[in-house]
mmCIF file of C-alpha atoms in Angstrom:
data_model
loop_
_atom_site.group_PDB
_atom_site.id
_atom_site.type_symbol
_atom_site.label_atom_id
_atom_site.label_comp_id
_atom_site.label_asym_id
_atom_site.label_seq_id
_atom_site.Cartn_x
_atom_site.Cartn_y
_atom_site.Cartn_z
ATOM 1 C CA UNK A 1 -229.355 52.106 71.243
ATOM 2 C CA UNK A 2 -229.477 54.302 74.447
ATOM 3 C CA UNK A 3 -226.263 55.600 75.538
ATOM 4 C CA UNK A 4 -225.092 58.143 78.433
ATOM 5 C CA UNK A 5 -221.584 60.128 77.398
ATOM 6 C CA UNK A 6 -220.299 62.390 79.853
ATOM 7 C CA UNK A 7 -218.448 65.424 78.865
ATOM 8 C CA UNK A 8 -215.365 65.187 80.672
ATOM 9 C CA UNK A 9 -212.313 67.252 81.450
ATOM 10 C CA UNK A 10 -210.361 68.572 84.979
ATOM 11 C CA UNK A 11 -208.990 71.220 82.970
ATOM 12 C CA UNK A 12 -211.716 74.068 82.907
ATOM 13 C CA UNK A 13 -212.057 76.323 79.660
ATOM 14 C CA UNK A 14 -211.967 73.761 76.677
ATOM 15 C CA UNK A 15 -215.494 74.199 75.642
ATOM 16 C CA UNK A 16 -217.386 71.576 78.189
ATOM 17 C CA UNK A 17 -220.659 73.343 78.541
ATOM 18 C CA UNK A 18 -219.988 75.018 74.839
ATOM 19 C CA UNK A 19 -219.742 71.131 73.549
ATOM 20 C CA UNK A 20 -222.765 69.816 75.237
ATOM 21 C CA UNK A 21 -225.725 72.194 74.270
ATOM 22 C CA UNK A 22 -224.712 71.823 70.800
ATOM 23 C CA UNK A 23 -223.903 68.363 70.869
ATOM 24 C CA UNK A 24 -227.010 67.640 72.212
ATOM 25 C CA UNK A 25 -228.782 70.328 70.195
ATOM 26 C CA UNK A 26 -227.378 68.787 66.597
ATOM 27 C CA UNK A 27 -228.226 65.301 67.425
ATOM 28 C CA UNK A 28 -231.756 66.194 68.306
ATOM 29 C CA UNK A 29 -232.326 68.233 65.090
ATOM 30 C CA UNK A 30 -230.449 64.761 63.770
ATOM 31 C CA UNK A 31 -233.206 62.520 64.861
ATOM 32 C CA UNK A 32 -232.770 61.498 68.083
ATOM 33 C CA UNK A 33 -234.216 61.544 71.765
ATOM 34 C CA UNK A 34 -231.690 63.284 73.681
ATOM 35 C CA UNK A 35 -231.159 64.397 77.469
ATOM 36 C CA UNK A 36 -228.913 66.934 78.589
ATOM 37 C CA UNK A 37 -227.828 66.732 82.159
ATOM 38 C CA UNK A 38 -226.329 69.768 83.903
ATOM 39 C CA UNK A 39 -223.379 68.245 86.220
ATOM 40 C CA UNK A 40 -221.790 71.254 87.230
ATOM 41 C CA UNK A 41 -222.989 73.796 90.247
ATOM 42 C CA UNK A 42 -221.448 76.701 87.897
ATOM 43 C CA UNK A 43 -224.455 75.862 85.952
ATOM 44 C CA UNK A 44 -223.219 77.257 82.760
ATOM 45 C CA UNK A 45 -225.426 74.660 80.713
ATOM 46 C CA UNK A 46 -228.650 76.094 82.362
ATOM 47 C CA UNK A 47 -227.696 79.588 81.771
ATOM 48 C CA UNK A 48 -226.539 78.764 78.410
ATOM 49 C CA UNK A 49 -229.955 77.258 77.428
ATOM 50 C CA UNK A 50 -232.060 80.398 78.473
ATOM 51 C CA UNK A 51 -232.597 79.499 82.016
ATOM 52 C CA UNK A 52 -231.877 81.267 85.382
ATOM 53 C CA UNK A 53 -229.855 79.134 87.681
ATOM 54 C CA UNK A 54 -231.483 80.796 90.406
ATOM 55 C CA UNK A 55 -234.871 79.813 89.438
ATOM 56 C CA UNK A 56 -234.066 76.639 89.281
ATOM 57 C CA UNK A 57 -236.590 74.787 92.134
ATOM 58 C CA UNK A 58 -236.162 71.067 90.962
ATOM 59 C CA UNK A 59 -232.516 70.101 88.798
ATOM 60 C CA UNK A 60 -229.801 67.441 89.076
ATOM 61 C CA UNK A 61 -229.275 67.898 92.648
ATOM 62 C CA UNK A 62 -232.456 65.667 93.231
ATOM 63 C CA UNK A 63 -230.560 62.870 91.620
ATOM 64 C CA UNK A 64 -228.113 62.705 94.830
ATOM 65 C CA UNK A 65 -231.239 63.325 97.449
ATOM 66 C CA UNK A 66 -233.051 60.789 96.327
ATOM 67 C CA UNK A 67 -235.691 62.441 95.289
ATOM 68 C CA UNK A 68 -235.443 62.253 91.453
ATOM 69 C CA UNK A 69 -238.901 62.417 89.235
ATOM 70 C CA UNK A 70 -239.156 62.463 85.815
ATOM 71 C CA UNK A 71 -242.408 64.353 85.561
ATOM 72 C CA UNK A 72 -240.587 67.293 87.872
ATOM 73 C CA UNK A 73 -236.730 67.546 86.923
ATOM 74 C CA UNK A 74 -236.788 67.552 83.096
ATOM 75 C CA UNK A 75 -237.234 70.467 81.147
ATOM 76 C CA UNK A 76 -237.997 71.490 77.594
ATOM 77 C CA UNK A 77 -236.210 74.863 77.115
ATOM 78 C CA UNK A 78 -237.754 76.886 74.163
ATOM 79 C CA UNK A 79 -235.272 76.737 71.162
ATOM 80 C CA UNK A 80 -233.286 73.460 71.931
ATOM 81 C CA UNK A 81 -234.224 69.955 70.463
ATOM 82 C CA UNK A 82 -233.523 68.459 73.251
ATOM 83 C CA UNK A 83 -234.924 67.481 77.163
ATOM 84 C CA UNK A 84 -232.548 69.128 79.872
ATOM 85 C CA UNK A 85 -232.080 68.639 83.471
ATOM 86 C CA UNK A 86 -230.690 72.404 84.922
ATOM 87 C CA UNK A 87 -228.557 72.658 88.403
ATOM 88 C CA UNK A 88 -227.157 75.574 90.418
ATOM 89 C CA UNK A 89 -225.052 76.723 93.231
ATOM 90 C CA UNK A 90 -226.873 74.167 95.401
ATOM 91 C CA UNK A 91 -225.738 71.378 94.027
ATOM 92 C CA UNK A 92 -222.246 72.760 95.453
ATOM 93 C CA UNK A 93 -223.455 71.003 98.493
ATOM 94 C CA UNK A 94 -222.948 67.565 97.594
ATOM 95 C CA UNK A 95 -218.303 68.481 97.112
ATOM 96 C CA UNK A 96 -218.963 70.819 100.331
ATOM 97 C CA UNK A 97 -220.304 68.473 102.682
ATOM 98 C CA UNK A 98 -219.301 65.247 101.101
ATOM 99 C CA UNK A 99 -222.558 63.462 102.799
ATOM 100 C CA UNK A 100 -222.066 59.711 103.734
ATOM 101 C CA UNK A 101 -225.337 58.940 102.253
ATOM 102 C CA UNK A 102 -223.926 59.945 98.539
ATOM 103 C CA UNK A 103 -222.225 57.180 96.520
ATOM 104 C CA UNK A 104 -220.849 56.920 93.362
ATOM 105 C CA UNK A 105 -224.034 54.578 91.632
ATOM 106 C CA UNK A 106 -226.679 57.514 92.552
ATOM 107 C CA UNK A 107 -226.646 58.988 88.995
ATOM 108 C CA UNK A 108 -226.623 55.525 87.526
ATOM 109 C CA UNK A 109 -229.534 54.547 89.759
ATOM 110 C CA UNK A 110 -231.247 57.510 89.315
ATOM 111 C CA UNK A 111 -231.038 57.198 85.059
ATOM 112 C CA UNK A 112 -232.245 53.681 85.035
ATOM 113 C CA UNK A 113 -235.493 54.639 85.145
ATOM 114 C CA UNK A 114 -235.222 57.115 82.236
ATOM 115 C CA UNK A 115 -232.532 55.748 79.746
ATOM 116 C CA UNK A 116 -234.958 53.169 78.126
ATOM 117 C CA UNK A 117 -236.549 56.840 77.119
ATOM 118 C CA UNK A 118 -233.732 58.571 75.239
ATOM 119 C CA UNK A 119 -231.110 57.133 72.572
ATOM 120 C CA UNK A 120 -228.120 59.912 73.548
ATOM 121 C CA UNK A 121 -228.202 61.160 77.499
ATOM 122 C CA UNK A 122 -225.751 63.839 77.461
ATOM 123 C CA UNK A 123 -223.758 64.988 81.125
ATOM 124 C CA UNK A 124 -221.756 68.159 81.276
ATOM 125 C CA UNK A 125 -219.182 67.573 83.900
ATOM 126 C CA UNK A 126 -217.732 69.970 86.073
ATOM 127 C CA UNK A 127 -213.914 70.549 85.924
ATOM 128 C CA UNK A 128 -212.961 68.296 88.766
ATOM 129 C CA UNK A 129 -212.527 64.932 89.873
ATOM 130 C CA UNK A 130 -214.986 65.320 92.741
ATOM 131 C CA UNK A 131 -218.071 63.343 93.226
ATOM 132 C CA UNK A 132 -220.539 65.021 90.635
ATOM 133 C CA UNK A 133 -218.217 64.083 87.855
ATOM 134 C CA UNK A 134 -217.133 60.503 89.235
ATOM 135 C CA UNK A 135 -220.967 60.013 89.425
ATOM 136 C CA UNK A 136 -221.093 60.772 85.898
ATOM 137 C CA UNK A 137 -218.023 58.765 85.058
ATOM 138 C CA UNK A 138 -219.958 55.800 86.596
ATOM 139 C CA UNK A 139 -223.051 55.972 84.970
ATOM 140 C CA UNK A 140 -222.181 56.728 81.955
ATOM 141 C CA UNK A 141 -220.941 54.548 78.928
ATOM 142 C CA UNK A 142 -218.258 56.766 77.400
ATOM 143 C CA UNK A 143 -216.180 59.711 77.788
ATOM 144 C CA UNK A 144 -216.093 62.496 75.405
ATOM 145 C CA UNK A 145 -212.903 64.585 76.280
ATOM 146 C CA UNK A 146 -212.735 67.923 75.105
ATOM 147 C CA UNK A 147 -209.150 69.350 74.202
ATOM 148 C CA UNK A 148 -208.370 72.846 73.368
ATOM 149 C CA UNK A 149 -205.739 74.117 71.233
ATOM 150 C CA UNK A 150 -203.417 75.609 73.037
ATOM 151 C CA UNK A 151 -199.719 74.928 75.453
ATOM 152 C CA UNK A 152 -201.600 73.626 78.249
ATOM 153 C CA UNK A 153 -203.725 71.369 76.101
ATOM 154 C CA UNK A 154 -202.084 68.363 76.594
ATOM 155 C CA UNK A 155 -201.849 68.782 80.393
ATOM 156 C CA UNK A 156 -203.601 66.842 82.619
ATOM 157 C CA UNK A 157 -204.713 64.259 79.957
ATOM 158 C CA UNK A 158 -202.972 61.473 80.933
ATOM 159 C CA UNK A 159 -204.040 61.845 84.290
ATOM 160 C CA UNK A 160 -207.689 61.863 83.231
ATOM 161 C CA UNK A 161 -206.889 58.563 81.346
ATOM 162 C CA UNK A 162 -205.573 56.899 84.318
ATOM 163 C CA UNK A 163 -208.672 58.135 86.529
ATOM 164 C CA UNK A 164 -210.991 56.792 83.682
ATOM 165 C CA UNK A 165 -209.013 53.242 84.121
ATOM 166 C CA UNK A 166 -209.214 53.555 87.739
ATOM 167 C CA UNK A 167 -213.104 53.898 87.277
ATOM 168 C CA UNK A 168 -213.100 51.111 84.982
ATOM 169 C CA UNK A 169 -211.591 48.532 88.009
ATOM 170 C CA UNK A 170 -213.323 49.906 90.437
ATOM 171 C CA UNK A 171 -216.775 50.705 89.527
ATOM 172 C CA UNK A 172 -217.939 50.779 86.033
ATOM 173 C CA UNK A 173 -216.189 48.177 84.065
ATOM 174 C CA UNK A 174 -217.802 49.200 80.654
ATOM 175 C CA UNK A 175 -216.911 52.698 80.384
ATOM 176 C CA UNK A 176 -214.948 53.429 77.329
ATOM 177 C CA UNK A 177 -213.694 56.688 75.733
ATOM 178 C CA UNK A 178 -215.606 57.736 72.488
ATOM 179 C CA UNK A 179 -213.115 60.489 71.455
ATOM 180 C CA UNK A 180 -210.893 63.258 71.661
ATOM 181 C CA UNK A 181 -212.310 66.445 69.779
ATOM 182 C CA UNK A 182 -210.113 69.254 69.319
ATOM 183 C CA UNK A 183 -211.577 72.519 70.064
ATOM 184 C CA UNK A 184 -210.372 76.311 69.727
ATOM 185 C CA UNK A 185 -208.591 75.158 66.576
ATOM 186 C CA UNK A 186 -207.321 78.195 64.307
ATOM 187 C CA UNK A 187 -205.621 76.600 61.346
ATOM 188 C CA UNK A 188 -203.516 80.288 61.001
ATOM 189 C CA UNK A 189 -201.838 79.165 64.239
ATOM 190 C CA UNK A 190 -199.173 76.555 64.017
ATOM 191 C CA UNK A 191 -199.559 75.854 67.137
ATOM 192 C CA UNK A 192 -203.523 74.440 66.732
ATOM 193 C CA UNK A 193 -202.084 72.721 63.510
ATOM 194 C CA UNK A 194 -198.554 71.094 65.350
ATOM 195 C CA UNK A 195 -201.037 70.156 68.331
ATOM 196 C CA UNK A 196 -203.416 68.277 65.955
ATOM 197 C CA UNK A 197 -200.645 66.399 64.393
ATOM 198 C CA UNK A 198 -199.659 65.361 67.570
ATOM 199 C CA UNK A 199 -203.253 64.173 68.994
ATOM 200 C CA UNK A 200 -203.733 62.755 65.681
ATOM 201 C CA UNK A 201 -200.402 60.421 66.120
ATOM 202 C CA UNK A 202 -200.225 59.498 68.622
ATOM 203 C CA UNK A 203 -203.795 58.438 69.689
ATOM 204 C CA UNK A 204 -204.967 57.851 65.709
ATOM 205 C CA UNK A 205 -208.559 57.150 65.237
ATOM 206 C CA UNK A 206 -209.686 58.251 69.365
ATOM 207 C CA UNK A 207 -209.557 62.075 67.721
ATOM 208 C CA UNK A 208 -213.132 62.658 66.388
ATOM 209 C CA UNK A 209 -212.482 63.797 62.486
ATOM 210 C CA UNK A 210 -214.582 66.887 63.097
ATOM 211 C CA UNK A 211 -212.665 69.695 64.348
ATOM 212 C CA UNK A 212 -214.349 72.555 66.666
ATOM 213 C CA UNK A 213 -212.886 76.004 64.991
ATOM 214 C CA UNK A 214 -212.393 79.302 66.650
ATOM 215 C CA UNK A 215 -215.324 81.215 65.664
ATOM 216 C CA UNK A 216 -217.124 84.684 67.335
ATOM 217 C CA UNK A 217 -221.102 83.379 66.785
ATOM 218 C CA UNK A 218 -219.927 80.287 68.692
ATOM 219 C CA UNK A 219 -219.051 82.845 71.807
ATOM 220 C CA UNK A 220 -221.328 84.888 71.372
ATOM 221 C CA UNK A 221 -224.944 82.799 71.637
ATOM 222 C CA UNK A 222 -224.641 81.500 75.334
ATOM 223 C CA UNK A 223 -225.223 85.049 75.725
ATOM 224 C CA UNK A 224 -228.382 84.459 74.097
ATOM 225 C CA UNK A 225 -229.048 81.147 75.954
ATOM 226 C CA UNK A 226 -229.478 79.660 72.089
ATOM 227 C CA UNK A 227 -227.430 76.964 70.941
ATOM 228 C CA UNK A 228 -224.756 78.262 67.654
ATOM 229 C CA UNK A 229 -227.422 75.996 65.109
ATOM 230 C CA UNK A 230 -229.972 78.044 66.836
ATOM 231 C CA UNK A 231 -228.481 81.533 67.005
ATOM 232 C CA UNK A 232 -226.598 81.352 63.591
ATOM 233 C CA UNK A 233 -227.611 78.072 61.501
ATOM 234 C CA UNK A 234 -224.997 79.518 58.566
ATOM 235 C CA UNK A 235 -221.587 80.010 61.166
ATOM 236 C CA UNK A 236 -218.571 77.885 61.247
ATOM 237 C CA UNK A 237 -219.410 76.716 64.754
ATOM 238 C CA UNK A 238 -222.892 75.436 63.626
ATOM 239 C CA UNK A 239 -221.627 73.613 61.084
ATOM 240 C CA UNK A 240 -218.912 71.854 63.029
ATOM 241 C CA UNK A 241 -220.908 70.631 65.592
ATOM 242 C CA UNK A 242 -223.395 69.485 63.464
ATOM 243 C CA UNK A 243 -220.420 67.194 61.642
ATOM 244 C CA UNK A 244 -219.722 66.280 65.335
ATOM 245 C CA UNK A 245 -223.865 64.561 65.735
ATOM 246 C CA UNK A 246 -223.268 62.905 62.470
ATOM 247 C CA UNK A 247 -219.969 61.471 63.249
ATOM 248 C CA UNK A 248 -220.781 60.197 66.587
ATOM 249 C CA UNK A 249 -224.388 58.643 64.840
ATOM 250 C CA UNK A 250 -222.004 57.298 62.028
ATOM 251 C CA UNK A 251 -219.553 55.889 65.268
ATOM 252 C CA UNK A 252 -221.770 54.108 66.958
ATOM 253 C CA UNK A 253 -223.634 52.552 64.155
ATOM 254 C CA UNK A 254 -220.168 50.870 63.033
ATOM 255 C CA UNK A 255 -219.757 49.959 66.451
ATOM 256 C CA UNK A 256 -223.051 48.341 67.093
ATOM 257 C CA UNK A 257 -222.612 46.262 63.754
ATOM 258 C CA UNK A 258 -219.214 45.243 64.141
ATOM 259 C CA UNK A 259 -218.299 44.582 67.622
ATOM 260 C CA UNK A 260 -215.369 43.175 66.216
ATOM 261 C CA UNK A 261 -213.493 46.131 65.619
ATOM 262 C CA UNK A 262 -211.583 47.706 68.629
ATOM 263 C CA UNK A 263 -210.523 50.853 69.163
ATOM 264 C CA UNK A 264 -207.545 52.344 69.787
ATOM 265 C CA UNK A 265 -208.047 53.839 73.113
ATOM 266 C CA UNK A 266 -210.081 50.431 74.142
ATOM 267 C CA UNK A 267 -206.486 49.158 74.082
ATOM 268 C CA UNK A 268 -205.342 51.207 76.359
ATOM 269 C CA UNK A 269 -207.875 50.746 79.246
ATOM 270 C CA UNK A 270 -207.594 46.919 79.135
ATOM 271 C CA UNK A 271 -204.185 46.681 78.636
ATOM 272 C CA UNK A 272 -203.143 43.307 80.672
ATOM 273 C CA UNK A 273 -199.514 44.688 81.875
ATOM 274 C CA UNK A 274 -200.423 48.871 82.706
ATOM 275 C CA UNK A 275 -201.771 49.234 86.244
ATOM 276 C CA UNK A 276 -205.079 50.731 86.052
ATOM 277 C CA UNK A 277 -204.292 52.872 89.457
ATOM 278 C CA UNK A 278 -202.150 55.688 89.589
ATOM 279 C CA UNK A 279 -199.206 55.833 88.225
ATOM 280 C CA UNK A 280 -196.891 57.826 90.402
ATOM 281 C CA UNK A 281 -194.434 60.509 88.231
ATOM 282 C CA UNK A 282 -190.625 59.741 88.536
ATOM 283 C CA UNK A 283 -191.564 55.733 89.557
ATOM 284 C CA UNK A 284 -189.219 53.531 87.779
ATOM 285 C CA UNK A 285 -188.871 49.357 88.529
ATOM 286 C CA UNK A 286 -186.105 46.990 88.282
ATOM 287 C CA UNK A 287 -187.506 43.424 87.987
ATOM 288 C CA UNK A 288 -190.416 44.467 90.427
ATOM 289 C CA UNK A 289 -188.228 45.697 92.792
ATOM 290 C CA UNK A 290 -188.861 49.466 93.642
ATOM 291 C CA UNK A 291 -186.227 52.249 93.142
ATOM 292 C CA UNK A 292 -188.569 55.415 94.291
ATOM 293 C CA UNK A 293 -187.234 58.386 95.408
ATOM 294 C CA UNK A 294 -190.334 60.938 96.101
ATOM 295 C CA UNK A 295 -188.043 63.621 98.038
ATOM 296 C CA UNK A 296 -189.624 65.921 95.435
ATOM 297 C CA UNK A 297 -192.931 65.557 97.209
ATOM 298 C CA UNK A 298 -191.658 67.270 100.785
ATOM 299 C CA UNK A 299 -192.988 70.444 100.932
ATOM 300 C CA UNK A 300 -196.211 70.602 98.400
ATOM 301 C CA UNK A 301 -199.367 71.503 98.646
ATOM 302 C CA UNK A 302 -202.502 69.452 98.556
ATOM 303 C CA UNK A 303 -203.582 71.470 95.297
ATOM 304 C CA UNK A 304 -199.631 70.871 94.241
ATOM 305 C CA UNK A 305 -200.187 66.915 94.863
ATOM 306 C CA UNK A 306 -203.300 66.724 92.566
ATOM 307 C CA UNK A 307 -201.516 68.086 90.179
ATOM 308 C CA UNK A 308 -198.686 65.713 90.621
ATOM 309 C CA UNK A 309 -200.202 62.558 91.219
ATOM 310 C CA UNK A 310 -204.122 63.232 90.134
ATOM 311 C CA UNK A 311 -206.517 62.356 91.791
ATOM 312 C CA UNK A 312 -206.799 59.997 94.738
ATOM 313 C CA UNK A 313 -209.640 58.123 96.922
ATOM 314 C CA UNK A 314 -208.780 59.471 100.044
ATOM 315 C CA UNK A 315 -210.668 62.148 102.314
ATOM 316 C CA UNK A 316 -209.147 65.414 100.866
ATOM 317 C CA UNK A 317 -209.436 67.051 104.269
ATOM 318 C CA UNK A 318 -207.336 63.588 106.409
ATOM 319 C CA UNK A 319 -203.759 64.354 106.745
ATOM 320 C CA UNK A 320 -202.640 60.725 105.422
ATOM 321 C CA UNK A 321 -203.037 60.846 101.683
ATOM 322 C CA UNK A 322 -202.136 56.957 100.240
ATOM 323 C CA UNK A 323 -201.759 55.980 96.227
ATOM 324 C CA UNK A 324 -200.537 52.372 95.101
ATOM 325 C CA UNK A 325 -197.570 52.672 93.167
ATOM 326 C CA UNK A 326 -197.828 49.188 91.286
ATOM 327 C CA UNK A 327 -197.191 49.432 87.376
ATOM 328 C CA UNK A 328 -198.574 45.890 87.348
ATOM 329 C CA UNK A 329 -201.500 44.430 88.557
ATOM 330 C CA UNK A 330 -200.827 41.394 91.464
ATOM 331 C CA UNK A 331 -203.543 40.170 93.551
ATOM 332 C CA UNK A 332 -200.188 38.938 95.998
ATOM 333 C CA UNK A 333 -198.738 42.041 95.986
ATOM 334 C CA UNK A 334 -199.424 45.219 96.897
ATOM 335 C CA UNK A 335 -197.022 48.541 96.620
ATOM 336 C CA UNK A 336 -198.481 51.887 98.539
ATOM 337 C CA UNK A 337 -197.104 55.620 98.644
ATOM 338 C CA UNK A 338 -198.191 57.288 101.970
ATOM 339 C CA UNK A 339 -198.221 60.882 102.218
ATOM 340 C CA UNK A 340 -198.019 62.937 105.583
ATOM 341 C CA UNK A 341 -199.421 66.808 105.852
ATOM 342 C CA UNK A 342 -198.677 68.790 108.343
ATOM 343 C CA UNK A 343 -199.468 72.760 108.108
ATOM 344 C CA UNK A 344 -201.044 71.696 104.546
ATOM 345 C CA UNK A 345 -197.955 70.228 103.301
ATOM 346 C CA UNK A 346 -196.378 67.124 102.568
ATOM 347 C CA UNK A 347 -193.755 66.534 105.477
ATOM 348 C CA UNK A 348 -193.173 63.048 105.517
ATOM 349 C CA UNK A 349 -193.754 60.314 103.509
ATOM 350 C CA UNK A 350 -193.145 56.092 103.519
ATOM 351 C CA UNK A 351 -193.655 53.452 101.389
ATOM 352 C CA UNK A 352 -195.485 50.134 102.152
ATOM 353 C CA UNK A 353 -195.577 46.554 100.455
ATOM 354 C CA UNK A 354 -198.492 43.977 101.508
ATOM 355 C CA UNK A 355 -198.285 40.852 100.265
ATOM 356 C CA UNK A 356 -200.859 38.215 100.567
ATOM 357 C CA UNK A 357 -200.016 34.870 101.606
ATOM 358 C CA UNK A 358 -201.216 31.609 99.670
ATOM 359 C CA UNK A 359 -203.660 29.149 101.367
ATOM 360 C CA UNK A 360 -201.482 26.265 101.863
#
């Protein structure tokens, strides 16, 4: 089996980075041909794994330049079990400039020619819904989602499961969600323990068992550029991520041999009646006909709008932002939500039906 899972998450802080060197690092040491991909122009994965960013003369940019080799981008750092592809501040360039020539199959195209190669390729995303991480989202074949244990852990979480259906439609119709994992847990908080409860509930078997605990080693060997296993093979945080390789080995294996069984959170991103675009806050329907009211948008930000309505398609720097409103899918009919800026805020805004006519 050769698989790509990106590490996903707009919210920044959950353990990303922390997740995918030792991820990566437990299911080599389990066996397996692994790749770790460095998504993010932070570069925290190639700092983490002993490298200097600054150093770096070939890395994932080269998969958006076309100029991706094999033989030149992928590493071997010294302690990890795994292959790695670094990045740094350059690869900034591809959000900054937003280049014509970069699509969202680049990443795909570029890992065709070295999936047949490695059973688990890992990407670490960067917190955003920019083009690095829908790249990823479209090359890869599932979606870990990292979620720490705290207020704001929740937040934002639907709205990554609507993008992820939204990428399903519209340009990778096999991506699927292999799990939730809970990170930052401290059981002597009731809030960690309340929180997993919840996750557990309502989304049932899309939580990964293993649970990523608060621990010091676990913060403390980045530092090192070692992964936990590496740095302290005995810690809590070495252990829990090597339950994490085993249960995703253990996933996938069921998975392969009984196709049968669906999971939960398939059900959600095929789910005939839910519109797989955005879903607009405060958007109620009477018998399909629209009873809107987004006065609440006059006067926000484009930062405030993400954050409202998540992410959309359009040129972030136009001054006509447009979402579709649907909450069902018709091929006849067509609900939109324009948006006006003027000044950098939202001073206007309409909405629009299109309807298709039949062919007589």
């Amino acid at each position: 089996m050769n698989k790509i899972i990106a590490i996903a998450n707009q919210k920044g802080g959950v353990g990303k980075t922390t997740t995918s060197i030792n991820l990566a690092d437990a299911l080599g040491i389990l066996e397996k041909k692994v790749l770790l991909i460095d998504l993010d122009p932070q570069a925290n994965a190639t700092s983490g794994v002993g490298l200097v960013p600054a150093n770096i003369r070939y890395g994932s940019l080269s998969f958006f330049t076309n100029t991706f080799k094999a033989q030149n981008n992928i590493i071997k750092p010294e302690f990890a079990h795994f292959d790695f592809i670094p990045s740094n501040i350059r690869l900034a360039s591809i959000e900054i400039n937003k280049s014509k020539s970069v699509d969202l199959f680049m990443l795909k195209t570029a890992l065709s020619s070295v999936i047949e190669n490695y059973e688990y390729i890992i990407i670490d995303c960067s917190p955003s819904f920019g083009l690095l991480t829908l790249n990823a989202l479209t090359a890869c074949h599932s979606v870990i989602i990292p979620v720490q244990c705290e207020f704001y852990a929740l937040e934002g979480l639907s709205k990554l499961l609507v993008t992820i259906k939204s990428i399903k439609k519209s340009s990778n119709p096999d991506i699927d969600i292999e799990g939730l994992l809970i990170t930052m847990f401290d059981s002597r908080t009731s809030l960690s323990n309340q929180l997993r409860v919840e996750l557990t509930k309502h989304f049932k078997s899309m939580v990964f068992n293993t649970t990523i605990r608060r621990n010091v080693k676990l913060r403390e060997a980045p530092s090192y550029g070692l992964s936990i296993i590496k740095y302290n093979p005995d810690s809590v945080g070495s252990k829990n991520y090597l339950n994490l390789g085993s249960e995703l080995i253990s996933k996938n294996k069921i998975a392969a041999t009984s196709p049968e069984l669906e999971k939960d959170l398939s059900k959600i991103l095929t789910h005939d009646t839910e519109d797989v675009d955005y879903i607009i806050k405060g958007h109620t329907t009477t018998n399909d006909k629209k009873e809107e009211d987004y006065s609440y948008l006059i006067g926000l930000k484009r930062d405030e709008i993400d954050n409202v309505l998540g992410f959309s398609y359009n040129d972030i720097h136009s001054n006509v932002w447009m979402y579709r409103t649907s909450t069902s899918f018709s091929l006849m009919k067509k609900n939109y939500l324009y948006l006006y800026f003027e000044n950098e805020k939202v001073v206007e805004y309409k909405l629009t039906t299109f309807k298709i006519n039949k062919v007589q």
